[in-house]
Every structure is written in structure tokens, then in C-alpha cells.
Coordinates of C-alpha atoms (C1' of nucleotides) in Angstrom, one line a residue:
Chain V
M1 CA -13.7 -37.6 28.2
L2 CA -13.2 -40.8 26.2
D3 CA -15.8 -43.6 26.1
I4 CA -14.9 -46.2 28.7
K5 CA -16.6 -48.8 26.5
L6 CA -14.3 -47.9 23.6
I7 CA -11.3 -48.3 25.9
R8 CA -12.6 -51.6 27.2
E9 CA -13.1 -53.0 23.7
D10 CA -10.1 -51.7 21.9
T11 CA -7.4 -50.7 24.4
D12 CA -4.5 -51.0 22.0
K13 CA -6.1 -49.1 19.2
V14 CA -6.9 -46.1 21.6
A15 CA -3.4 -46.2 23.0
E16 CA -2.0 -46.2 19.4
A17 CA -4.1 -43.2 18.5
L18 CA -3.2 -41.2 21.6
K19 CA 0.5 -42.0 21.1
R20 CA 0.4 -39.5 18.1
R21 CA 0.2 -36.8 20.7
G22 CA 3.7 -37.8 21.9
T23 CA 2.7 -39.4 25.2
D24 CA 2.0 -43.0 25.9
F25 CA -1.2 -43.6 27.8
L26 CA -1.2 -47.4 27.5
S27 CA -0.6 -48.1 31.2
D28 CA -3.4 -45.6 32.1
L29 CA -5.8 -47.3 29.7
K30 CA -5.0 -50.8 31.1
K31 CA -5.5 -49.5 34.6
L32 CA -8.9 -48.1 33.5
D33 CA -9.9 -51.4 32.0
A34 CA -9.0 -53.2 35.2
L35 CA -10.9 -50.7 37.3
D36 CA -13.9 -51.0 35.0
N37 CA -13.9 -54.8 35.5
E38 CA -13.8 -54.3 39.3
R39 CA -16.6 -51.8 39.1
R40 CA -18.9 -54.1 37.1
N41 CA -18.1 -57.0 39.4
S42 CA -18.9 -55.0 42.5
L43 CA -22.0 -53.6 40.9
Q44 CA -23.3 -57.1 40.1
H45 CA -23.0 -58.1 43.8
S46 CA -24.7 -55.0 45.0
E47 CA -27.5 -55.2 42.5
N48 CA -28.3 -58.8 43.3
L49 CA -28.4 -58.0 47.0
K50 CA -30.7 -55.0 46.3
N51 CA -33.0 -57.2 44.4
R52 CA -33.2 -59.6 47.3
K53 CA -33.8 -56.7 49.7
K54 CA -36.6 -55.4 47.7
K55 CA -38.5 -58.6 47.6
L56 CA -38.0 -59.1 51.4
S57 CA -39.2 -55.6 52.2
A58 CA -42.4 -56.2 50.1
E59 CA -42.9 -59.4 52.0
V60 CA -42.6 -57.6 55.3
G61 CA -45.3 -55.2 54.1
R62 CA -47.6 -58.0 53.2
L63 CA -47.0 -60.0 56.4
K64 CA -47.6 -57.0 58.6
K65 CA -50.9 -56.2 56.8
E66 CA -52.0 -59.7 57.7
G67 CA -50.8 -59.2 61.2
A68 CA -48.2 -62.0 60.8
D69 CA -44.7 -62.0 62.2
A70 CA -42.0 -60.6 59.9
E71 CA -39.0 -60.6 62.3
S72 CA -36.8 -62.9 60.3
Q73 CA -37.3 -61.0 57.1
M74 CA -36.5 -57.8 58.8
E75 CA -33.4 -59.3 60.3
E76 CA -32.2 -60.5 56.9
V77 CA -32.7 -57.1 55.3
K78 CA -30.6 -55.6 58.1
S79 CA -27.7 -57.9 57.4
I80 CA -28.1 -57.5 53.6
N81 CA -27.9 -53.7 54.1
L82 CA -24.5 -54.1 55.7
E83 CA -23.2 -56.0 52.6
I84 CA -24.8 -53.6 50.2
V85 CA -23.0 -50.7 51.9
E86 CA -19.7 -52.5 51.4
W87 CA -20.2 -53.3 47.7
D88 CA -21.6 -49.8 46.9
A89 CA -18.5 -48.3 48.5
K90 CA -16.3 -50.4 46.2
V91 CA -18.4 -49.4 43.2
A92 CA -18.1 -45.7 44.2
E93 CA -14.3 -46.1 44.8
S94 CA -13.8 -47.6 41.3
E95 CA -15.9 -44.9 39.7
I96 CA -14.0 -42.1 41.3
Q97 CA -10.7 -43.6 40.2
I98 CA -12.0 -44.2 36.7
R99 CA -13.3 -40.6 36.4
E100 CA -10.0 -39.2 37.8
I101 CA -8.0 -41.0 35.1
L102 CA -10.4 -40.3 32.3
L103 CA -10.4 -36.6 33.1
H104 CA -6.6 -36.5 32.6
I105 CA -6.6 -38.3 29.2
P106 CA -6.8 -36.0 26.2
N107 CA -9.0 -36.4 23.1
I108 CA -8.0 -38.7 20.3
P109 CA -6.4 -36.8 17.3
D110 CA -8.4 -37.0 14.1
P111 CA -6.9 -39.5 11.7
S112 CA -6.8 -36.8 9.0
I113 CA -4.3 -34.5 10.8
P114 CA -0.6 -34.8 10.1
D115 CA 1.9 -36.5 12.5
G116 CA 4.3 -34.3 14.5
L117 CA 5.2 -33.5 18.0
D118 CA 5.2 -29.8 18.0
E119 CA 4.4 -26.8 15.8
S120 CA 7.1 -27.7 13.3
G121 CA 4.8 -30.6 12.2
N122 CA 2.0 -28.3 11.3
E123 CA 1.0 -27.9 7.7
E124 CA 0.3 -24.8 5.8
L125 CA -2.9 -25.3 3.8
R126 CA -3.4 -22.0 2.0
V127 CA -2.1 -18.5 2.0
I128 CA -4.5 -15.6 1.3
G129 CA -3.6 -12.2 0.1
E130 CA -0.2 -10.7 -0.3
R131 CA 2.4 -9.1 2.0
P132 CA 2.0 -5.4 2.0
A133 CA 5.0 -3.7 0.5
F134 CA 6.6 -0.8 2.4
D135 CA 9.1 1.7 1.1
F136 CA 10.1 2.4 4.6
E137 CA 11.0 0.4 7.7
P138 CA 7.7 -0.7 9.2
K139 CA 7.2 0.1 12.8
N140 CA 5.9 -2.4 15.3
H141 CA 2.4 -2.0 16.9
V142 CA 3.7 -0.6 20.1
E143 CA 5.6 2.3 18.5
L144 CA 2.7 3.0 16.2
A145 CA 0.0 2.9 19.0
E146 CA 2.1 4.9 21.4
G147 CA 2.8 7.4 18.6
L148 CA -0.9 7.8 18.0
D149 CA -1.6 8.0 21.8
M150 CA -3.7 4.8 21.5
L151 CA -2.0 2.7 24.2
D152 CA -0.5 3.1 27.6
L153 CA 1.4 0.0 28.7
K154 CA 3.4 1.8 31.4
R155 CA 0.4 2.9 33.4
A156 CA -1.2 -0.5 32.9
A157 CA 1.7 -2.0 34.6
K158 CA 1.3 0.4 37.5
I159 CA -2.4 -0.5 37.8
A160 CA -2.3 -4.2 37.4
G161 CA 1.2 -5.4 36.5
S162 CA 3.0 -6.7 33.3
R163 CA 1.0 -8.1 30.5
F164 CA -1.9 -5.7 30.9
A165 CA -2.8 -2.8 28.7
V166 CA -4.7 0.5 28.8
Y167 CA -6.2 1.3 25.4
K168 CA -6.9 5.0 25.1
N169 CA -8.4 7.5 22.8
D170 CA -8.5 6.1 19.2
G171 CA -7.0 2.9 20.6
A172 CA -10.0 2.3 22.8
R173 CA -12.3 3.3 20.1
L174 CA -10.6 1.0 17.6
L175 CA -10.8 -1.9 19.9
R176 CA -14.5 -1.3 20.5
A177 CA -15.1 -0.9 16.7
L178 CA -13.3 -4.2 16.0
I179 CA -15.5 -6.0 18.5
N180 CA -18.7 -4.6 17.2
F181 CA -17.6 -5.2 13.6
M182 CA -16.9 -8.8 14.2
L183 CA -20.1 -9.4 16.2
D184 CA -22.1 -7.8 13.4
V185 CA -20.5 -9.9 10.7
Q186 CA -21.0 -13.2 12.6
C187 CA -24.6 -12.4 13.6
D188 CA -25.9 -10.7 10.4
E189 CA -23.9 -12.4 7.7
N190 CA -22.8 -15.8 9.1
G191 CA -25.9 -16.7 11.1
Y192 CA -24.7 -16.8 14.7
Q193 CA -26.8 -16.0 17.7
E194 CA -25.1 -13.5 20.0
L195 CA -24.7 -14.4 23.7
Y196 CA -23.2 -12.2 26.4
P197 CA -22.2 -14.7 29.1
P198 CA -20.7 -14.5 32.6
F199 CA -17.0 -13.9 32.8
L200 CA -16.7 -16.0 35.9
V201 CA -17.6 -19.7 35.9
N202 CA -17.8 -22.6 38.3
K203 CA -15.7 -25.7 38.5
E204 CA -18.2 -27.9 36.6
S205 CA -18.1 -25.6 33.6
M206 CA -14.3 -25.6 33.5
T207 CA -14.2 -29.3 33.8
A208 CA -16.7 -29.9 31.0
T209 CA -14.6 -28.0 28.4
G210 CA -11.4 -29.4 29.7
Q211 CA -9.5 -26.6 31.5
L212 CA -9.9 -28.5 34.7
P213 CA -8.6 -30.6 36.4
K214 CA -5.4 -30.6 34.5
F215 CA -4.7 -26.9 33.7
E216 CA -5.7 -25.1 36.9
E217 CA -2.4 -23.3 37.0
D218 CA -3.3 -21.5 33.7
L219 CA -6.4 -19.9 35.3
F220 CA -7.1 -17.0 37.5
V221 CA -9.0 -18.3 40.5
M222 CA -11.2 -16.3 42.9
R223 CA -9.9 -16.7 46.4
D224 CA -13.2 -16.9 48.3
D225 CA -15.8 -18.0 45.9
D226 CA -14.9 -21.2 44.0
L227 CA -15.1 -19.3 40.7
Y228 CA -12.7 -18.9 37.8
L229 CA -12.1 -16.1 35.3
I230 CA -12.8 -17.5 31.9
P231 CA -9.7 -18.0 29.6
T232 CA -12.1 -18.0 26.6
A233 CA -15.8 -17.6 25.9
E234 CA -15.7 -21.2 24.8
V235 CA -16.2 -22.1 28.4
P236 CA -19.4 -20.3 29.3
V237 CA -20.9 -20.7 25.8
T238 CA -20.3 -24.4 25.5
N239 CA -21.6 -24.9 29.0
Y240 CA -24.7 -23.0 28.1
H241 CA -26.1 -26.4 27.2
R242 CA -24.4 -28.5 29.8
N243 CA -26.7 -31.2 31.1
E244 CA -29.2 -30.7 28.3
T245 CA -30.6 -32.8 25.6
L246 CA -31.2 -30.8 22.4
A247 CA -33.6 -31.6 19.6
D248 CA -32.0 -32.5 16.3
G249 CA -34.3 -30.1 14.5
D250 CA -32.5 -27.2 16.3
L251 CA -29.1 -28.2 15.0
P252 CA -26.7 -26.9 14.2
I253 CA -26.8 -24.3 16.9
K254 CA -24.3 -21.4 16.4
Y255 CA -23.4 -18.9 19.0
T256 CA -21.0 -16.0 19.0
A257 CA -20.0 -14.1 22.1
Y258 CA -17.7 -11.3 22.9
T259 CA -15.8 -11.6 26.2
P260 CA -12.6 -10.6 27.7
C261 CA -10.3 -13.6 28.3
F262 CA -8.1 -14.0 31.3
R263 CA -5.0 -16.2 31.2
R264 CA -2.2 -16.5 33.7
E265 CA 0.3 -17.5 31.0
A266 CA 2.1 -19.5 33.5
G267 CA 5.1 -21.1 31.9
S268 CA 5.4 -18.5 29.2
Y269 CA 7.7 -16.2 31.0
G270 CA 10.0 -14.4 28.6
K271 CA 7.8 -15.2 25.6
D272 CA 6.2 -12.2 23.8
T273 CA 6.8 -9.8 26.6
Q274 CA 6.7 -6.8 24.2
G275 CA 3.3 -5.3 23.4
L276 CA -0.1 -6.7 23.0
I277 CA 0.7 -10.2 21.6
R278 CA 0.5 -12.1 24.9
Q279 CA -1.6 -10.5 27.6
H280 CA -3.2 -11.7 30.9
Q281 CA -6.4 -10.0 29.7
F282 CA -7.5 -9.7 26.1
D283 CA -10.7 -9.4 24.1
K284 CA -12.1 -12.0 21.7
V285 CA -15.2 -12.7 19.7
E286 CA -15.8 -16.4 19.9
L287 CA -17.7 -18.8 17.7
V288 CA -19.2 -22.0 19.2
K289 CA -21.3 -24.6 17.4
F290 CA -23.2 -27.7 18.5
V291 CA -23.7 -30.1 15.6
E292 CA -24.6 -33.7 14.8
P293 CA -21.5 -36.0 14.5
E294 CA -21.9 -36.7 10.8
N295 CA -21.7 -32.9 10.1
A296 CA -18.8 -32.1 12.4
D297 CA -16.2 -32.1 9.6
T298 CA -18.2 -29.8 7.3
E299 CA -19.1 -27.5 10.1
L300 CA -15.5 -27.1 11.1
E301 CA -14.7 -26.0 7.5
L302 CA -17.6 -23.5 7.7
L303 CA -16.4 -22.2 11.0
V304 CA -13.0 -21.6 9.7
A305 CA -14.5 -19.8 6.7
D306 CA -16.6 -17.6 9.1
A307 CA -13.4 -16.6 11.0
E308 CA -11.6 -16.0 7.8
S309 CA -14.4 -13.7 6.6
I310 CA -13.3 -11.1 9.1
L311 CA -9.7 -11.1 7.8
K312 CA -10.9 -10.9 4.2
K313 CA -13.1 -8.0 4.8
L314 CA -10.3 -6.2 6.5
G315 CA -7.9 -7.0 3.6
L316 CA -5.4 -8.7 5.8
H317 CA -2.8 -11.2 4.6
Y318 CA -3.0 -14.5 6.4
R319 CA -2.6 -18.3 6.1
V320 CA -4.5 -21.3 7.2
V321 CA -2.6 -24.0 9.1
V322 CA -3.7 -27.5 10.2
L323 CA -2.1 -28.5 13.5
C324 CA -0.3 -31.8 13.8
A325 CA -1.3 -34.4 16.3
G326 CA 1.3 -33.2 18.9
D327 CA 0.3 -29.6 18.7
I328 CA -3.5 -29.7 19.1
G329 CA -5.1 -28.8 22.5
F330 CA -6.0 -31.3 25.2
S331 CA -9.7 -31.5 24.3
A332 CA -9.4 -31.1 20.5
T333 CA -9.5 -33.7 17.9
K334 CA -8.6 -31.4 15.0
T335 CA -7.5 -27.7 14.8
Y336 CA -7.0 -25.1 12.2
D337 CA -5.1 -22.0 13.0
L338 CA -5.5 -18.7 11.2
E339 CA -2.2 -16.8 11.2
V340 CA -2.1 -13.1 10.2
W341 CA 0.9 -11.4 8.7
L342 CA 2.7 -9.0 11.0
P343 CA 5.2 -6.9 9.0
A344 CA 7.2 -5.6 11.9
Q345 CA 7.9 -9.2 13.1
G346 CA 8.2 -10.5 9.6
C347 CA 6.1 -13.6 10.3
F348 CA 2.6 -15.0 10.5
R349 CA 1.0 -14.9 14.0
E350 CA -1.9 -16.9 15.3
I351 CA -5.1 -14.8 15.4
S352 CA -7.6 -17.6 15.5
S353 CA -7.7 -21.2 16.5
C354 CA -10.7 -23.3 15.3
S355 CA -11.2 -26.7 16.7
S356 CA -13.5 -29.7 16.5
F357 CA -13.9 -31.6 19.8
G358 CA -16.0 -34.6 18.7
D359 CA -18.0 -35.8 21.7
Y360 CA -15.1 -35.2 24.1
Q361 CA -16.6 -32.1 25.7
S362 CA -20.2 -33.3 25.5
R363 CA -19.4 -36.4 27.4
R364 CA -17.7 -34.3 30.1
G365 CA -20.5 -31.9 30.2
N366 CA -23.4 -34.3 29.4
I367 CA -24.6 -32.4 26.3
R368 CA -26.8 -34.6 24.1
F369 CA -29.2 -34.4 21.3
K370 CA -32.1 -36.6 20.2
R371 CA -33.1 -37.5 16.7
K372 CA -36.8 -37.9 15.8
T373 CA -36.4 -41.6 16.6
G374 CA -33.8 -43.2 18.8
K375 CA -31.9 -42.7 21.9
P376 CA -30.1 -39.5 22.9
E377 CA -26.7 -39.2 21.4
W378 CA -23.6 -37.2 22.3
I379 CA -23.5 -33.9 20.4
C380 CA -20.3 -32.6 18.8
T381 CA -18.9 -29.3 19.8
L382 CA -16.8 -26.9 17.8
N383 CA -15.3 -23.5 18.5
G384 CA -13.0 -20.9 17.1
S385 CA -11.9 -17.4 17.5
G386 CA -13.7 -15.0 15.3
L387 CA -11.3 -13.3 16.0
A388 CA -8.9 -12.3 18.8
A389 CA -9.4 -8.5 19.0
G390 CA -6.1 -7.6 20.6
R391 CA -4.1 -9.3 17.9
L392 CA -6.3 -8.0 15.2
F393 CA -5.6 -4.5 16.6
V394 CA -1.9 -5.3 16.2
A395 CA -2.4 -6.6 12.7
L396 CA -4.3 -3.5 11.5
L397 CA -1.8 -1.1 12.9
E398 CA 1.2 -2.8 11.5
N399 CA -0.3 -3.6 8.0
Y400 CA -2.0 -0.3 7.4
Q401 CA 0.8 2.0 8.7
R402 CA 2.2 4.8 6.7
A403 CA 5.6 6.3 6.7
D404 CA 4.6 9.2 8.8
G405 CA 3.3 6.9 11.6
S406 CA -0.4 7.3 10.7
V407 CA -2.6 4.3 10.0
A408 CA -5.1 3.9 7.3
I409 CA -8.5 2.5 8.2
P410 CA -9.8 -0.2 5.9
P411 CA -13.2 0.6 4.3
A412 CA -15.1 -2.2 6.1
L413 CA -14.3 -0.7 9.4
R414 CA -15.0 3.0 8.7
P415 CA -18.7 2.8 9.5
Y416 CA -17.7 1.9 13.0
L417 CA -15.3 4.8 13.3
K418 CA -17.4 7.7 12.2
N419 CA -16.3 7.1 8.6
R420 CA -12.8 8.2 9.2
E421 CA -10.2 7.0 6.8
V422 CA -7.1 7.3 8.9
F423 CA -5.7 7.5 12.4
E424 CA -3.2 10.3 12.8
I425 CA -2.0 12.7 15.4
Chain U
rG1 C1' -27.5 -10.8 53.6
rG2 C1' -32.8 -11.6 56.3
rA3 C1' -38.0 -13.7 56.1
rG4 C1' -41.5 -16.7 53.5
rA5 C1' -43.2 -20.2 49.3
rG6 C1' -41.7 -23.8 46.1
rG7 C1' -38.6 -27.5 43.1
rU8 C1' -42.3 -34.7 40.5
rG9 C1' -41.6 -37.5 33.5
rG10 C1' -41.5 -33.2 26.8
rC11 C1' -45.3 -29.9 29.4
rC12 C1' -49.4 -29.3 33.2
rG13 C1' -50.5 -31.8 37.5
rA14 C1' -51.8 -35.9 41.6
rG15 C1' -49.3 -38.5 45.0
rC16 C1' -52.1 -42.2 53.4
rG17 C1' -44.0 -44.5 54.6
rG18 C1' -45.3 -50.6 51.7
rU19 C1' -46.3 -54.0 43.6
rU20 C1' -45.6 -45.8 42.5
rG21 C1' -41.1 -45.5 37.5
rA22 C1' -44.7 -42.8 39.6
rA23 C1' -52.6 -41.4 38.9
rG24 C1' -54.9 -38.0 35.5
rG25 C1' -54.5 -34.5 31.5
rC26 C1' -51.9 -32.3 27.4
rG27 C1' -48.4 -33.3 23.7
rC28 C1' -46.1 -36.9 20.6
rA29 C1' -45.9 -41.9 17.7
rC30 C1' -48.4 -45.9 15.5
rG31 C1' -53.1 -48.2 14.4
rC32 C1' -58.6 -48.3 13.8
rU33 C1' -62.4 -45.1 12.0
rU34 C1' -63.1 -41.4 7.4
rG35 C1' -63.8 -39.8 0.5
rG36 C1' -60.1 -36.7 3.2
rA37 C1' -59.5 -34.2 7.8
rA38 C1' -61.1 -33.2 12.7
rA39 C1' -63.5 -35.6 16.6
rG40 C1' -63.7 -40.5 18.6
rC41 C1' -61.5 -45.3 20.0
rG42 C1' -57.1 -48.5 20.9
rU43 C1' -51.9 -49.2 21.8
rG44 C1' -47.5 -47.1 23.0
rU45 C1' -44.4 -43.0 24.7
rG46 C1' -38.2 -41.0 30.5
rU47 C1' -32.8 -41.6 31.4
rA48 C1' -28.5 -44.1 32.9
rG49 C1' -26.0 -48.5 34.3
rG50 C1' -25.6 -54.0 34.4
rU51 C1' -26.7 -58.5 31.8
rU52 C1' -27.7 -60.7 26.8
rA53 C1' -26.3 -62.7 20.1
rA54 C1' -31.1 -60.5 20.7
rC55 C1' -35.7 -60.4 23.3
rC56 C1' -36.2 -60.6 28.4
rC57 C1' -34.6 -59.4 33.0
rC58 C1' -32.1 -56.7 37.0
rU59 C1' -30.5 -51.9 39.5
rA60 C1' -30.7 -46.7 40.2
rC61 C1' -33.0 -42.0 39.5
rC62 C1' -39.3 -37.6 41.7
rG63 C1' -33.5 -30.4 42.4
rA64 C1' -28.3 -32.5 44.7
rG65 C1' -26.1 -35.0 48.8
rG66 C1' -26.6 -37.3 53.5
rG67 C1' -29.9 -39.5 57.5
rU68 C1' -34.1 -42.3 60.0
rU69 C1' -36.7 -47.2 58.6
rC70 C1' -37.4 -54.1 57.1
rG71 C1' -39.2 -50.4 53.3
rA72 C1' -38.8 -43.1 51.5
rA73 C1' -41.2 -39.1 45.9
rU74 C1' -43.6 -39.3 50.8
rC75 C1' -40.3 -38.1 57.6
rC76 C1' -35.4 -35.4 59.2
rC77 C1' -30.7 -32.6 58.1
rU78 C1' -27.3 -29.8 54.7
rC79 C1' -26.6 -27.5 50.1
rC80 C1' -28.2 -25.6 45.2
rC81 C1' -31.8 -23.2 42.3
rU82 C1' -36.6 -20.4 41.3
rC83 C1' -40.4 -17.0 43.1
rU84 C1' -42.4 -13.0 46.7
rC85 C1' -41.2 -9.4 50.4
rC86 C1' -37.2 -6.7 53.1
rG87 C1' -32.1 -4.9 53.2
rC88 C1' -27.8 -3.4 50.2
rC89 C1' -26.2 -1.7 45.5
rA90 C1' -24.2 -0.1 39.6

RNA sequence: GGAGAGGUGGCCGAGCGGUUGAAGGCGCACGCUUGGAAAGCGUGUGUAGGUUAACCCCUACCGAGGGUUCGAAUCCCUCCCUCUCCGCCA
């Protein structure tokens, strides 16, 4: 949520900055400004009346104590009350409209990110490692996994529908190993605290991180309980501190969490229908940070490095991309994507998305921090995948495959797989 | 799901329906005292919104939302959460 005061004071500048996303919000901002004026005007009326009311009521108390008559004062308060109700209703109405509009306006893109309206505007920052060389035609992950009896997509479709998977045997074991490996690295080497949060969350949580109210159609919703399946651990973990004021001495706070993620993938019909790339349910180890504003930029770089550390340990070839203003998510101000090389597809594929949100989420969720002296301030939130386990599964199989359909296990992962060196039939 | 108890400031803990934004204590900050420290003494110490150049001032907030009343932390209703007991259950 943007700061109404900022909008009030610099409407044009905010509009200009938002325009980089490819949508013009100027009329919304002007409407906000008008509503805000109305609100403050009504509030003045209401507060003046309340002040008068307070004084009169106190007078009634005094008069009654003395045994004097207070009828006229009581009558005046009664009539004032009617006016107060009217003005308060106007205030409330303005506030509701303001909030409704604010909740639908995305975050302002960071000035440092490139212009562009879609992913073609993204910029490659660095490429790490090298493409593996194959002296045979590399298979895709589905062929490999099914060949090794690791995966059963057919029965998954029977059980739940398309875009679901059953991992089996070494597949299930590998997935489990990847999750444990990533959690261990983030906790033991990168200094994150592990959380295991609820997979269902309420409306307030979804609103704070920005999934609601605008993207309800992307979520799985419980029919009878006003709860939503999380699309990412970002939601429960960021909301861990909703409506709290943290001490600056505790910052930065760094959490990692494994959760499954549930996405309806509405609007992506036909995209990535093969295999594990785009599923309704997938597993992810998430990284979430709460930091002071002046450290947000540095902390984002560190977060990316923490996500990268997994890819490096596994010896995977990848690149880092900074997203352009038109391609960042609704709540984000700056985003780096990590894209891993997939030999069978012959392209880089997103495996992590690391974003800085400024105070956008903390305003929505009322998450603040307090320095030793001074007023509470909005905290800055960051998060990123560290990493998506399903896609990492794909990357490992495709990159470490051998001509006979077996798959080598990189050394870093072997302790999690009984020190085996290869998956084979 | 049923029965009971409870939710007050950073924490503990008072609070007859009428200067209670809220006693008292702890904690914290600053000052005095001291060779230094502790103790002691003094002062201060919530948040949000409005207004202002700023200070002041005004309004709201005692789990949340309604209601009664001239006036509600105090009375009534609904909901949420916590604890105890029962039921159910991996």
C-alpha cells in the first residue's frame, strides 16, 4: 500500500513512477487525493463536535453533583450526537473508498531497475557456470524420471487432475533430500531461522502480502472456512509479524521455511503443460527478511547470494536477471530472478525470484520497527525462493543425466541420499 | 463441538458509569548524588489521525465490532483469541 501522504504531496511524481509498469494510475491517484480531502474535512467537523460534546458531558456531571438542573446541556449533546453520526459516516465512507483504491495500486518500481513492459525488457546481469556438454541427445526430465520410476503423472491426474504429480521411490526421496539440503544450508550456513508455518491462511494475511484483493482467482479457496491455500510461504512467514512493532536491535530478521505452494494457474492454460515445470502444487524453500529501510538494497543482494549458494553447491549452470519495471510483481519494487539451465529445453528457466518490497507490505500488514530513539517506522520486507524444489528436481535430472538414462548425484547432495552417487534402474 | 475462567500501556497489576490516557510497581531514558558503581532522590516514558513553520492544541484507542446513556475501560449483545475441564481425533 502506498503512502497517502506521498500521493497527496506529489501526485504527478507517483503517477510518473507507476507508469513505468505500463499502466496509468493518474486518475486513481487524483481520485484518492480528492477523497482524502473530503475525509479530512469531515473529520474536522466530527472532531470539533466531539470536543463540544465532551465538555458538555463533563458539565452535566458537575451540575448533577451539585443537584442543579442539566436538561439543556443534555438536550444539546443529544442533538450534537446526531450530527456526529453523520460526519463519522462520511469519514468512514471516505476511508473505505480510499483503502479500496489503495489496495489495488501496485508498488512503485525502484528507480534502479530497467524500463520495459514485459520480460523482453529484463536484463541479464551475470551467468555462472557452463552449459553441460552431452555427446548424446539429452532427455527431458519426464522421460528421465519415468525411466527411473521416480514419477507418476498419469495416476496423479487420476487422483487430483492435471498439473499434479506423484513422486515415487527415488523421486520422492530426491525431493525430500533437496528440501532438507536447502533448509540445512539456509539455516546452518546462511543464518536463517527455520519456521514451519500453516499452509492455510486467512484473508488478512493474503491482503497484507498483496495476493488479495486483486488476485483471488489465482488462489485455491476453502469453500466453508474463509481460508486460502498459500501460493508461497512468503504469505504465512511475512505475516508472522503482522501487527507487530519489532526492536531495531533484532534486525535483520531472517526466516526460511519449507512449504508446499498451491496455485490455480488461472490464465496459464496451455503453458508448460508437460511435466513438473508448472504445477498446481509444488514445494519450495522460501527466504524472508525483515530489515531497516537503509539496508534493504544490501539485504536484497545478500538474499540473492543465499539463493545462489544452493545452485553453486549443486554445480548447476544459471544466470541472474534483473526484472524490468513492467515485469515485476504487484507488491515488489525490485526483483532478481535466478534462472537455471535446462538442457532438454535448451533455455534458462526461472527457479527463484528474489524481491524487495520496501514498506509496501509492511503498510498493508502494519509491521513496524522502533529504533532506540524515535517513532515506530515501517519495516522493509524481502523474500525469495531458496529454491523451488520441483524445478530444482527437473534441473538436476536434466543436467546430470547420462546416456543410459541414469542420473549422477552431485557430491553436496549425497549425504542426503545414503551417499549414493547415481540414480539408476 | 460442549462447560467454565479470562483478555487493561514494554511487562506486572488497580480500576464506585462522570477531569482515567488510565493508580501503583517493574523496566527504560535523562538528571542529581558518588572517587566509581549500587542504593536513594527528581523528571520523563503508548499509538494513530487531524492541525501547525514549529511548540501547543484537538480527536480516537483499555482483544474486535455493535448497543444502552448527557457521559462507558467500567452495563448489554455478537465475534475473535488464551487458559482449564469434557467430547472427538492423527
